Short mmCIF file of C-alpha atoms and ligand atoms in Angstrom, two decimals:
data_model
loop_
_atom_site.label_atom_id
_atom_site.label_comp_id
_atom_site.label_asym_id
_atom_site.label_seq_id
_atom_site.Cartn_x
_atom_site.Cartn_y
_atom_site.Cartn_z
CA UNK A 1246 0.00 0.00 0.00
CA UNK A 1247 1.60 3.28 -1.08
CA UNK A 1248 0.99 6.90 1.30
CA UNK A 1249 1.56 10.85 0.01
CA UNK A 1250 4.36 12.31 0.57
CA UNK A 1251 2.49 14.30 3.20
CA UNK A 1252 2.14 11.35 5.04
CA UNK A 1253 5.74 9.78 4.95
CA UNK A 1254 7.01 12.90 5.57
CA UNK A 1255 5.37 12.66 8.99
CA UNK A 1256 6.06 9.20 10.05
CA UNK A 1257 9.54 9.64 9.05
CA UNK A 1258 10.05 12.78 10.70
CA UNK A 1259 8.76 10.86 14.45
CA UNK A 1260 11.91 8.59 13.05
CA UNK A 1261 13.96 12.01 13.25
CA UNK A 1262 14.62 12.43 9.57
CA UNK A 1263 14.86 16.05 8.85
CA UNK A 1264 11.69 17.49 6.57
CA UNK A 1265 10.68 21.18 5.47
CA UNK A 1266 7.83 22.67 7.00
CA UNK A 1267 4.75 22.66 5.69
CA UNK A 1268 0.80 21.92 5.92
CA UNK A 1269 -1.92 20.03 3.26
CA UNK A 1270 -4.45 21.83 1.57
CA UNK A 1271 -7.25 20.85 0.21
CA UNK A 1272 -8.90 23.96 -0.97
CA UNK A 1273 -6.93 26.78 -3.07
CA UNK A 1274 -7.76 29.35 0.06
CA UNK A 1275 -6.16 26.63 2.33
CA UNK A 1276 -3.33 26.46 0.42
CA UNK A 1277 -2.60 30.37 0.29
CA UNK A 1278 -3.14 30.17 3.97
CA UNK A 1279 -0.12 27.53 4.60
CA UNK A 1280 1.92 29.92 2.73
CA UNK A 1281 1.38 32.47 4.85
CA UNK A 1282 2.00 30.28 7.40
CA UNK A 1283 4.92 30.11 6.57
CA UNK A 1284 5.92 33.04 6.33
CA UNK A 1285 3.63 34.42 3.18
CA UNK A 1286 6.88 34.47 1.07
CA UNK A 1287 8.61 31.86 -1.38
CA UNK A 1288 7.23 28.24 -0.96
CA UNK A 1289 6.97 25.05 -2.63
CA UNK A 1290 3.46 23.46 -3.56
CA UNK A 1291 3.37 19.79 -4.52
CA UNK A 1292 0.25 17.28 -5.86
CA UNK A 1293 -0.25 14.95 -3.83
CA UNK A 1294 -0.34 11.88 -6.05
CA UNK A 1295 0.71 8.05 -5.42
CA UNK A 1296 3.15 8.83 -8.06
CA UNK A 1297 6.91 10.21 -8.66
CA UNK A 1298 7.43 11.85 -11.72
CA UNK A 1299 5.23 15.02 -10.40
CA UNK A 1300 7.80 17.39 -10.95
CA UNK A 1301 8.41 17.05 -15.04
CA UNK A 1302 4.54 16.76 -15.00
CA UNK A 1303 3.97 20.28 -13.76
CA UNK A 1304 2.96 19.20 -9.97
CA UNK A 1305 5.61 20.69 -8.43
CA UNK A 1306 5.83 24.31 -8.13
CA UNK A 1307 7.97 27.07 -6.41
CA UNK A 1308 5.71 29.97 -5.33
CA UNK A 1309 6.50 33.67 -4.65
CA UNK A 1310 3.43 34.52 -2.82
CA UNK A 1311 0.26 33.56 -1.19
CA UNK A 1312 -1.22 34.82 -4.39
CA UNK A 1313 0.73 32.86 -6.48
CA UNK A 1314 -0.19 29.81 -4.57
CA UNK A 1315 -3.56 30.24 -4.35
CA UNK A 1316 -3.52 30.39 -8.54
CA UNK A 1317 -1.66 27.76 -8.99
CA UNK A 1318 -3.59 25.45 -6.39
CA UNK A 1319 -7.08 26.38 -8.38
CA UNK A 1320 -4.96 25.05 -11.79
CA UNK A 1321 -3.79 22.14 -9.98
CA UNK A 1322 -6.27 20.35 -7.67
CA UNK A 1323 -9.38 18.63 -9.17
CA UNK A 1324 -7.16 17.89 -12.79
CA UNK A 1325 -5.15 14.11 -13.29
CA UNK A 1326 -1.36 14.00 -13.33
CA UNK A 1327 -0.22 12.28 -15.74
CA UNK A 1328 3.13 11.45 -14.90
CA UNK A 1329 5.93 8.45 -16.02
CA UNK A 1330 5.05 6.15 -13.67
CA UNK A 1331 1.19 6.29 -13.59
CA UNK A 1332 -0.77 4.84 -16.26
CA UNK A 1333 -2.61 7.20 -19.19
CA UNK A 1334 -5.24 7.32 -16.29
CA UNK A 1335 -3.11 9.89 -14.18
CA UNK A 1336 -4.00 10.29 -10.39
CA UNK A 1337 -6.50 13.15 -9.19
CA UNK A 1338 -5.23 15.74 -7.21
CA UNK A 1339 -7.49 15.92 -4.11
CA UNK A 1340 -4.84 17.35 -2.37
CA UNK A 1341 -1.58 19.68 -2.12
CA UNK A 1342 1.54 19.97 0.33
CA UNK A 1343 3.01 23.42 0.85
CA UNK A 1344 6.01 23.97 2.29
CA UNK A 1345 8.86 25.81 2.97
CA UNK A 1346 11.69 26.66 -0.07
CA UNK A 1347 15.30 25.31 0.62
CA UNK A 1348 18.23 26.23 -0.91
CA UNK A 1349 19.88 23.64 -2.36
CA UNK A 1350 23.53 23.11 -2.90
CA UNK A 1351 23.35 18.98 -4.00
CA UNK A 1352 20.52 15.99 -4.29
CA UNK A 1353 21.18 12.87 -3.06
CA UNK A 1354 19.50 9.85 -3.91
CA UNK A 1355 18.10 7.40 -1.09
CA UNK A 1356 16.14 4.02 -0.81
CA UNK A 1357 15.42 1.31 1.46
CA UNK A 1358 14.47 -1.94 -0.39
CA UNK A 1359 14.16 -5.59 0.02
CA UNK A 1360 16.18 -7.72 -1.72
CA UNK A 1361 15.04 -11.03 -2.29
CA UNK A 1362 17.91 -12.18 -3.20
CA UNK A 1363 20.17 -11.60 0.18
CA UNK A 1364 16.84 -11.84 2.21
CA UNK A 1365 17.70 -8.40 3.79
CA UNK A 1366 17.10 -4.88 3.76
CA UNK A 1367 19.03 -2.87 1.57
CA UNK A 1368 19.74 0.38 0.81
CA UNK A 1369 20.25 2.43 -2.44
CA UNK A 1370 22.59 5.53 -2.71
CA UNK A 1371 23.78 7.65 -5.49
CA UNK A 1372 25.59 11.01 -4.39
CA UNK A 1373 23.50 11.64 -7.86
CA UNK A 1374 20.04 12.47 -6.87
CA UNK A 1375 16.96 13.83 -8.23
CA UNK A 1376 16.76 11.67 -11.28
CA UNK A 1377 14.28 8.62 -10.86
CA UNK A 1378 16.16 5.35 -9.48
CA UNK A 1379 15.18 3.93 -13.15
CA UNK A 1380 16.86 6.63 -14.95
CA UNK A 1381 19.89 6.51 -12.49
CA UNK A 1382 20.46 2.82 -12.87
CA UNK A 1383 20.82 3.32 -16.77
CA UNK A 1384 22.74 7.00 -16.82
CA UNK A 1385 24.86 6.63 -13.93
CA UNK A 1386 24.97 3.26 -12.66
CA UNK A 1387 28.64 4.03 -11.05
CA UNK A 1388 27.15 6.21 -8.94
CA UNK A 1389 24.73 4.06 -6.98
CA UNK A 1390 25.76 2.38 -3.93
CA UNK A 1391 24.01 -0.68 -2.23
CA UNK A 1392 24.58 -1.85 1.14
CA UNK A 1393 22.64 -4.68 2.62
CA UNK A 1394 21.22 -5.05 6.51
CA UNK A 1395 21.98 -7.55 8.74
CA UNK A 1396 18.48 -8.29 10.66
CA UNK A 1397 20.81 -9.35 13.48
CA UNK A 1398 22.72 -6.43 14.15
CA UNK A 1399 20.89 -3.78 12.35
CA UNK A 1400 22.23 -0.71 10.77
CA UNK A 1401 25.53 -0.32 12.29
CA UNK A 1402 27.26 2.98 13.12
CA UNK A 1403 30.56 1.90 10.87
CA UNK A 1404 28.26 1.16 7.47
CA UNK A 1405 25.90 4.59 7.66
CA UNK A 1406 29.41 6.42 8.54
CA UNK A 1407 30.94 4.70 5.37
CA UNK A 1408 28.03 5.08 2.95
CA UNK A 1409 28.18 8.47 3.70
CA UNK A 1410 31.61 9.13 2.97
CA UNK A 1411 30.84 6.92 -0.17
CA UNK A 1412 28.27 9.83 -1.28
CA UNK A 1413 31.16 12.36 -1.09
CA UNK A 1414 29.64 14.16 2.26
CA UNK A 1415 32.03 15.73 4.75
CA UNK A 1416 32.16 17.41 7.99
CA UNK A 1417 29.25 17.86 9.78
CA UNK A 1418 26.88 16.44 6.58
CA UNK A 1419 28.39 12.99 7.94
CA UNK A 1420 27.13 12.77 11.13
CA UNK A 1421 23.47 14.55 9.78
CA UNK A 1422 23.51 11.39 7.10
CA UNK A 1423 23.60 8.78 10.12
CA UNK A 1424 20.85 9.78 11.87
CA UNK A 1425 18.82 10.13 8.76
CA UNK A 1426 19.74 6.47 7.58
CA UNK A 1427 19.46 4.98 10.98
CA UNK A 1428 16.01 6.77 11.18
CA UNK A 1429 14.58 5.34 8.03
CA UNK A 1430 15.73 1.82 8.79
CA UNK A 1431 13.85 1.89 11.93
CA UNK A 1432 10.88 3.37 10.13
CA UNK A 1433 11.26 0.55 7.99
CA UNK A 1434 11.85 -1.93 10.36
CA UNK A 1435 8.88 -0.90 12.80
CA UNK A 1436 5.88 -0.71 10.75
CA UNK A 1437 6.22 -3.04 8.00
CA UNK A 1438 7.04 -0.89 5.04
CA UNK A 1439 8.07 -2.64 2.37
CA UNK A 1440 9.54 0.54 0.52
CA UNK A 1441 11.03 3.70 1.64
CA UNK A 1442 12.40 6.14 -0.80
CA UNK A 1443 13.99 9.91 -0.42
CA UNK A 1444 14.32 11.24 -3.53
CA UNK A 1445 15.98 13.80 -3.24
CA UNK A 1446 17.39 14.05 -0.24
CA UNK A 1447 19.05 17.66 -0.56
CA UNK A 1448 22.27 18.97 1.54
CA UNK A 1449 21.13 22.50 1.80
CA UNK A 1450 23.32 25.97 1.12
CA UNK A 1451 23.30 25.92 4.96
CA UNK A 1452 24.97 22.30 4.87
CA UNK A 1453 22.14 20.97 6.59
CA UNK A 1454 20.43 17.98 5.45
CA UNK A 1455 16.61 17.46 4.17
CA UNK A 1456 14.59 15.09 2.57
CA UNK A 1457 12.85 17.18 -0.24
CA UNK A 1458 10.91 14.31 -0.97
CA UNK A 1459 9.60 11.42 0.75
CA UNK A 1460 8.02 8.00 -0.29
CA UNK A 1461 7.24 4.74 1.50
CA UNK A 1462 5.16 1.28 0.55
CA UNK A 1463 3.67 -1.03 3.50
CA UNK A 1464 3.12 -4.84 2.72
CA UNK A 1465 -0.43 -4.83 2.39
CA UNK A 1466 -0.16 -8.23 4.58
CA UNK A 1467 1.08 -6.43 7.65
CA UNK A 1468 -1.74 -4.04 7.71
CA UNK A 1469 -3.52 -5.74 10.29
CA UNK A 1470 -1.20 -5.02 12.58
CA UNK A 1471 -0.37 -1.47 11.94
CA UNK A 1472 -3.82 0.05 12.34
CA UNK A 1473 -1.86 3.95 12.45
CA UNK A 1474 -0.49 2.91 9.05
CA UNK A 1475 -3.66 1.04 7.48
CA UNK A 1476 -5.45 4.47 8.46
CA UNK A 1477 -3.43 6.50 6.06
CA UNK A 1478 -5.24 4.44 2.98
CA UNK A 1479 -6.29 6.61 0.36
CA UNK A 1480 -9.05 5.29 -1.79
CA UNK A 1481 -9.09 7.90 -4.26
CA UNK A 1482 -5.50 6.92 -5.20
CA UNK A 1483 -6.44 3.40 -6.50
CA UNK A 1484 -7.23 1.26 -9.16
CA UNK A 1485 -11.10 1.77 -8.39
CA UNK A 1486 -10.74 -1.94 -9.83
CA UNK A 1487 -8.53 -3.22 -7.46
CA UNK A 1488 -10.41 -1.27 -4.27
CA UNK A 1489 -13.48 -2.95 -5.18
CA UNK A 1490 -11.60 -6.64 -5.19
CA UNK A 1491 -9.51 -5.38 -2.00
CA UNK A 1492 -12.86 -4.92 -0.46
CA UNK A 1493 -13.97 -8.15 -1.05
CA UNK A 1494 -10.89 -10.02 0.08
CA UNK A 1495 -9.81 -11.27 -3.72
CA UNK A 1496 -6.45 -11.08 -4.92
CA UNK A 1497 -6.79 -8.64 -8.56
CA UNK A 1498 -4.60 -6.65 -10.00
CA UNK A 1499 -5.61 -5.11 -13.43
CA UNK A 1500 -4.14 -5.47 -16.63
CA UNK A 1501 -4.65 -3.82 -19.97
CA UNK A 1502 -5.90 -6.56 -21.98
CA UNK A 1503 -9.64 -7.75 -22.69
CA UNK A 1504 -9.98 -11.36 -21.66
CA UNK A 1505 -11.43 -11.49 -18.27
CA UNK A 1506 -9.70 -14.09 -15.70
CA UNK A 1507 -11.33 -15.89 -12.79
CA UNK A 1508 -8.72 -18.74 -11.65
CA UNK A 1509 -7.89 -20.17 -8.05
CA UNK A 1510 -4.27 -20.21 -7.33
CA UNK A 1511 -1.59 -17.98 -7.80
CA UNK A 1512 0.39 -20.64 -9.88
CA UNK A 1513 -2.11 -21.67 -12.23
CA UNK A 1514 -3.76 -17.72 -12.69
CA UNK A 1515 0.33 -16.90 -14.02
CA UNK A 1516 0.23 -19.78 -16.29
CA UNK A 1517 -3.58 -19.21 -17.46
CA UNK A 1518 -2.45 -15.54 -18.59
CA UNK A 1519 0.91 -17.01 -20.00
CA UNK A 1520 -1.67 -19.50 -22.12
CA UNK A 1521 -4.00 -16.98 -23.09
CA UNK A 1522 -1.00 -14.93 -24.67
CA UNK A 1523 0.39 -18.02 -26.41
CA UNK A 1524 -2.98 -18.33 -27.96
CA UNK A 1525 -3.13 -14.67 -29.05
CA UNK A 1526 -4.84 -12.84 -26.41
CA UNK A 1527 -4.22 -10.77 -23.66
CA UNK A 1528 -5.35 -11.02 -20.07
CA UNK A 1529 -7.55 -8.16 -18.40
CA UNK A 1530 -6.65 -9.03 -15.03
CA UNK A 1531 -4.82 -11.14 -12.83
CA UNK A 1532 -7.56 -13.03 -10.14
CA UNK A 1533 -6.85 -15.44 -7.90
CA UNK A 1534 -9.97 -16.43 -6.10
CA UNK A 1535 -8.54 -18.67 -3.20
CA UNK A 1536 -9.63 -21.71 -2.18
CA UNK A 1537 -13.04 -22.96 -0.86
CA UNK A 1538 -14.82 -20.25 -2.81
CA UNK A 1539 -18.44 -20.00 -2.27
CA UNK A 1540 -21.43 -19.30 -4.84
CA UNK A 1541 -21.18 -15.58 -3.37
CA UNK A 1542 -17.61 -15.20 -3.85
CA UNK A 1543 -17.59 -16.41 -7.16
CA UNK A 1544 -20.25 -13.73 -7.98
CA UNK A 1545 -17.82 -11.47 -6.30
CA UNK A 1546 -15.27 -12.44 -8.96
CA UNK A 1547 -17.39 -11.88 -11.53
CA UNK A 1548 -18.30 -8.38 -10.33
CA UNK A 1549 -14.88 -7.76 -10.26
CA UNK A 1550 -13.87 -8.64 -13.83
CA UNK A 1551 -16.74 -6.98 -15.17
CA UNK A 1552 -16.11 -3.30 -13.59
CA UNK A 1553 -13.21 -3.51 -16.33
CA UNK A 1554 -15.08 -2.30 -19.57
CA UNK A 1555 -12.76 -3.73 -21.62
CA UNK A 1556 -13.28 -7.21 -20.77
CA UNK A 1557 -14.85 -9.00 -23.73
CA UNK A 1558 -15.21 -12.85 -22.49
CA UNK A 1559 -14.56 -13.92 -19.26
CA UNK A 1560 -12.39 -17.01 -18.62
CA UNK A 1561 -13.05 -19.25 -15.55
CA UNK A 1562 -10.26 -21.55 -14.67
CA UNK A 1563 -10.54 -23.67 -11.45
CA UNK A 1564 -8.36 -26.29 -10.40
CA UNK A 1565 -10.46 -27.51 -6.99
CA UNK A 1566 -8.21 -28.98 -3.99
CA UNK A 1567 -10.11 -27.39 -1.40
CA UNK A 1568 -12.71 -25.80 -3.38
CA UNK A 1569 -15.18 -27.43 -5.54
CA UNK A 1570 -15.98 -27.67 -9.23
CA UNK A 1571 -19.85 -28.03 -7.74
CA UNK A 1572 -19.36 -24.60 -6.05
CA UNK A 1573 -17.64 -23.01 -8.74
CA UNK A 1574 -20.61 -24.15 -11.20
CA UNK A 1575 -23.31 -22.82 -9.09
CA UNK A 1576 -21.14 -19.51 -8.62
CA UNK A 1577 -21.01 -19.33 -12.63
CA UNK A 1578 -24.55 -19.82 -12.64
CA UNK A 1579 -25.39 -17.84 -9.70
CA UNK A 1580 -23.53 -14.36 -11.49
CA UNK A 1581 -25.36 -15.13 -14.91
CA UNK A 1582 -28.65 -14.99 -12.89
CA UNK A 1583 -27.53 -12.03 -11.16
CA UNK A 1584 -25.23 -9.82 -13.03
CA UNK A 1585 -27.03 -10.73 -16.24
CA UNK A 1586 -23.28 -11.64 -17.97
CA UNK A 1587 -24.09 -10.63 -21.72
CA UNK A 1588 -20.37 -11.43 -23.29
CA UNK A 1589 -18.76 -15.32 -23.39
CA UNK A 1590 -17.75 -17.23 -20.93
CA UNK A 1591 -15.57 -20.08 -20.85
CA UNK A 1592 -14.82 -22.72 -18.01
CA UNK A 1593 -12.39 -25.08 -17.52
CA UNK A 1594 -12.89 -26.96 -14.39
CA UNK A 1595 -10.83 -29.86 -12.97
CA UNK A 1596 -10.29 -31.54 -9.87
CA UNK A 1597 -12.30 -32.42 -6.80
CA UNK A 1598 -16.20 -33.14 -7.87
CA UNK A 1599 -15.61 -32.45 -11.45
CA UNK A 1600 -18.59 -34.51 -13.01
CA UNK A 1601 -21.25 -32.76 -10.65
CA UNK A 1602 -19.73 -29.28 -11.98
CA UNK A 1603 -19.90 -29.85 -15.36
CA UNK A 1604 -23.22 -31.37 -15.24
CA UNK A 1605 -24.68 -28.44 -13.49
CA UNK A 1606 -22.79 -26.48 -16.28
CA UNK A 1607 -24.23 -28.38 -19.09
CA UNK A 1608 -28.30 -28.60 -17.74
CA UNK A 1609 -28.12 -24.98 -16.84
CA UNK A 1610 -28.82 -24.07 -20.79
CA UNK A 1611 -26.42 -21.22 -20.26
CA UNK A 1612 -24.21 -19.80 -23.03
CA UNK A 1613 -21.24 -21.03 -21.37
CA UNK A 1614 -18.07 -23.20 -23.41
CA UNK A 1615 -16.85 -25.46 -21.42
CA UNK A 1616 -13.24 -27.03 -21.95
CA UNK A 1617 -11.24 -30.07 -20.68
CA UNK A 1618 -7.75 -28.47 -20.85
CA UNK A 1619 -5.79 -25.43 -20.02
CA UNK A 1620 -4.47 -25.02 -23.66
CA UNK A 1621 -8.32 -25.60 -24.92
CA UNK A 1622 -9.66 -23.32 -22.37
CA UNK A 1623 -7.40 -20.53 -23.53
CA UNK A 1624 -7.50 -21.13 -26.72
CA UNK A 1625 -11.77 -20.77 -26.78
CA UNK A 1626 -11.02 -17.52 -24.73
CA UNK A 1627 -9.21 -16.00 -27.61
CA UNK A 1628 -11.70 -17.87 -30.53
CA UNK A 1629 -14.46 -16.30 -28.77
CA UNK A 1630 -13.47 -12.75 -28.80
CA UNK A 1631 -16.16 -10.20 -30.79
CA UNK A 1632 -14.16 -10.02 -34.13
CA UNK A 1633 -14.19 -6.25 -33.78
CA UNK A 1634 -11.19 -6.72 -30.78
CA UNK A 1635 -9.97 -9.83 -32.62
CA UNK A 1636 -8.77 -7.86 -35.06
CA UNK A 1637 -7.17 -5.46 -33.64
P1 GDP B 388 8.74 14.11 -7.86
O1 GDP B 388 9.02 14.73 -9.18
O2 GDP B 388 7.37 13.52 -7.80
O3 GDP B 388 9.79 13.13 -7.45
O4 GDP B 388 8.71 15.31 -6.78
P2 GDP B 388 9.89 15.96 -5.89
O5 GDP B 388 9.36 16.21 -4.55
O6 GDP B 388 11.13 15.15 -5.96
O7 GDP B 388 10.12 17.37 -6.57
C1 GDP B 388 10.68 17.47 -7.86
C2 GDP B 388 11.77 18.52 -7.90
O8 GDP B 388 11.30 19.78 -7.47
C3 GDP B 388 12.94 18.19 -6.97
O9 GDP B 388 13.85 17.29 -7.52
C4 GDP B 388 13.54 19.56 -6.76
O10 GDP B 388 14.48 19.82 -7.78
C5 GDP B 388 12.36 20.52 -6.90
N1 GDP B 388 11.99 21.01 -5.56
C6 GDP B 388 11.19 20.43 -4.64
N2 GDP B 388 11.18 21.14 -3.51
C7 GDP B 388 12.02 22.21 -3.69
C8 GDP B 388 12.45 23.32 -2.89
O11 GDP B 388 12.09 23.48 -1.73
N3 GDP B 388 13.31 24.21 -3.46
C9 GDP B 388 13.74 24.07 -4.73
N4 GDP B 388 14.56 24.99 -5.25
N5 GDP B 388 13.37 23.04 -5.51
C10 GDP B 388 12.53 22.13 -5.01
MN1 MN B 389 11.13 12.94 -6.01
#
């Protein structure tokens, strides 16, 4: 789950990472009133998007004046950002930061990530900052420095000291760049985030040091127990897709194609959308349903996939362990009757109960092709496409 900037800003400033001042605004009056705030003088104001990027898309903006800001917040909230890492979609801007102008003298570049691979946390550096991590790791690869976390020990004194002298800081910058790297791991650390990114973290004129910019993720499986953190959910900042299947407990994440997919497991949704693509289509969605799905939950499913206008035929792939090809049937039959399903569906069922499923599939007199096999299933997915999409 990602949070505004707004919002990491906070949590990691409790860590005691440095930030500008600043308030949200939600209003363009509001936001001319944080600037004066602050002073009524020069002043950043941000969009406050689940998105980098904002600054080459025209969200980012340094004010002279309350005036200024209040123009400039009427432009700016209500319209989508499109930026390079959203979709063509943009995010809405419901929302704005304002703060405080620094004067900056270098931008540094600073993420906390899990590898996989070494089963730690580890952090990315480049003493090259402002650039997206992307564009770093292809311009300037040199520059980036990685250093991985032993969960035993955790962030020792002797690898923030040296990582900093790695980014070329001296003096007093070093011992500023400690605390700030010892602060994030711990923000890390303690609530489950799965991402934290400061981008870019600025030595100032002054040669103090501030995080300009401030992004973190949360595993979405952890949210249970951070309640503070599951709190900061914003709605409006999602796949209205994917909030609808969150909702209802099913695993979806949206794609761009038009063939619908309702499959139980993990495993066998992957290879279902790798199949559908050998055959010559492309999947809508990923879905994994889970196991012992009900009539309801199927229905669920259904709802799901069908929010996407794009989807053309639906295809239902269940392998049943724990669930059911007699449940899934009923589900299929239960959504026809009612979400009145006017495009093709195709099921593929295997497993435990099989022969009750596709009997119930067969007397139901519903438009529904049934197939015995992965490769057939996918195949009459693709075959069953409107010829208008076909063709494309
Ligand atoms: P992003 O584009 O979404 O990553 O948004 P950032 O918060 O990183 O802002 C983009 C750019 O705006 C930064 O890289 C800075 O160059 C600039 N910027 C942001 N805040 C300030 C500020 O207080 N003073 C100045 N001079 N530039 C700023
Ligand atoms: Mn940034």
């Amino acid at each position: 789950m990602d949070i505004h900037e707004h919002q990491a800003k906070d949590i990691l400033a409790t860590f005691g990472v440095p930030v500008p001042k600043g308030g949200v605004a939600f209003s363009p009056e509001q936001a001319a009133f944080r600037c004066r705030e602050l002073g009524g003088g020069r002043c950043v104001v941000k969009a406050q998007v689940h998105s980098g990027g904002r600054g080459e898309a025209g969200g980012v903006k340094l004010c002279e004046s309350d005036s200024e800001v209040r123009t400039f917040a009427s432009e700016l909230l209500g319209k989508t950002l499109v930026t390079k890492q959203t979709d063509a979609n943009g995010k809405r801007v419901d929302r704005l930061w304002i703060e405080e102008a620094s004067e900056i003298a270098r931008e540094l570049y600073l993420g906390f990530v899990l590898d996989r691979k070494s089963e730690r946390i580890m952090i990315v550096a480049s003493g090259n900052g402002g650039m997206e991590i992307e564009d770093l790791a292809e311009e300037d690869p040199d520059s980036l420095v990685r250093m991985e976390i032993d969960p035993a020990v955790g962030l020792a004194q002797y690898q923030a000291r040296k990582l900093a002298f790695n980014l070329g800081l001296e003096g007093a910058q070093i011992g500023q760049m400690v605390t700030v790297l010892k602060a994030c791991y711990r923000a890390y650390r303690d609530l489950d985030a799965m991402m934290v990114e400061i981008n870019p973290l600025v030595v100032c004129k002054d040669d103090t040091l501030v995080a300009l910019d401030a992004k973190m993720s949360f595993d979405t499986n952890a949210l249970f127990r951070r309640a503070e953190v599951a709190a900061l959910r914003d709605p409006g900042q999602e796949d209205p897709r994917e909030s609808f299947a969150a909702d209802h407990g099913l695993a979806y994440v949206g794609l761009d194609g038009d063939i619908g997919c309702i499959i139980n497991g993990a495993g066998l949704a992957m290879a279902s959308m790798d199949m559908i693509q050998l055959a010559g289509g492309e999947p809508a969605n990923f879905l994994d349903i889970g196991g012992g799905a009900s009539a309801k939950r199927v229905c669920q499913a259904f709802r799901t996939v069908l929010s996407d206008g794009n989807v053309s035929v639906i295809l239902v792939n269940i392998f049943a362990g724990i669930n059911r090809c007699d449940w899934i049937a009923n589900g299929v039959i239960q959504a026809y009757k009612e979400i009145g399903i006017e495009i093709p569906v195709v099921v593929r069922l295997a497993g435990t109960n099989v022969e009750a499923g596709r009997k119930l599939i067969k007397e139901s007199g519903l438009p529904i092709v049934s197939a015995d096999t992965l490769a057939e299933a996918a195949e009459a997915a693709v075959a069953a496409r409107p010829q208008s999409i076909a063709a494309e």
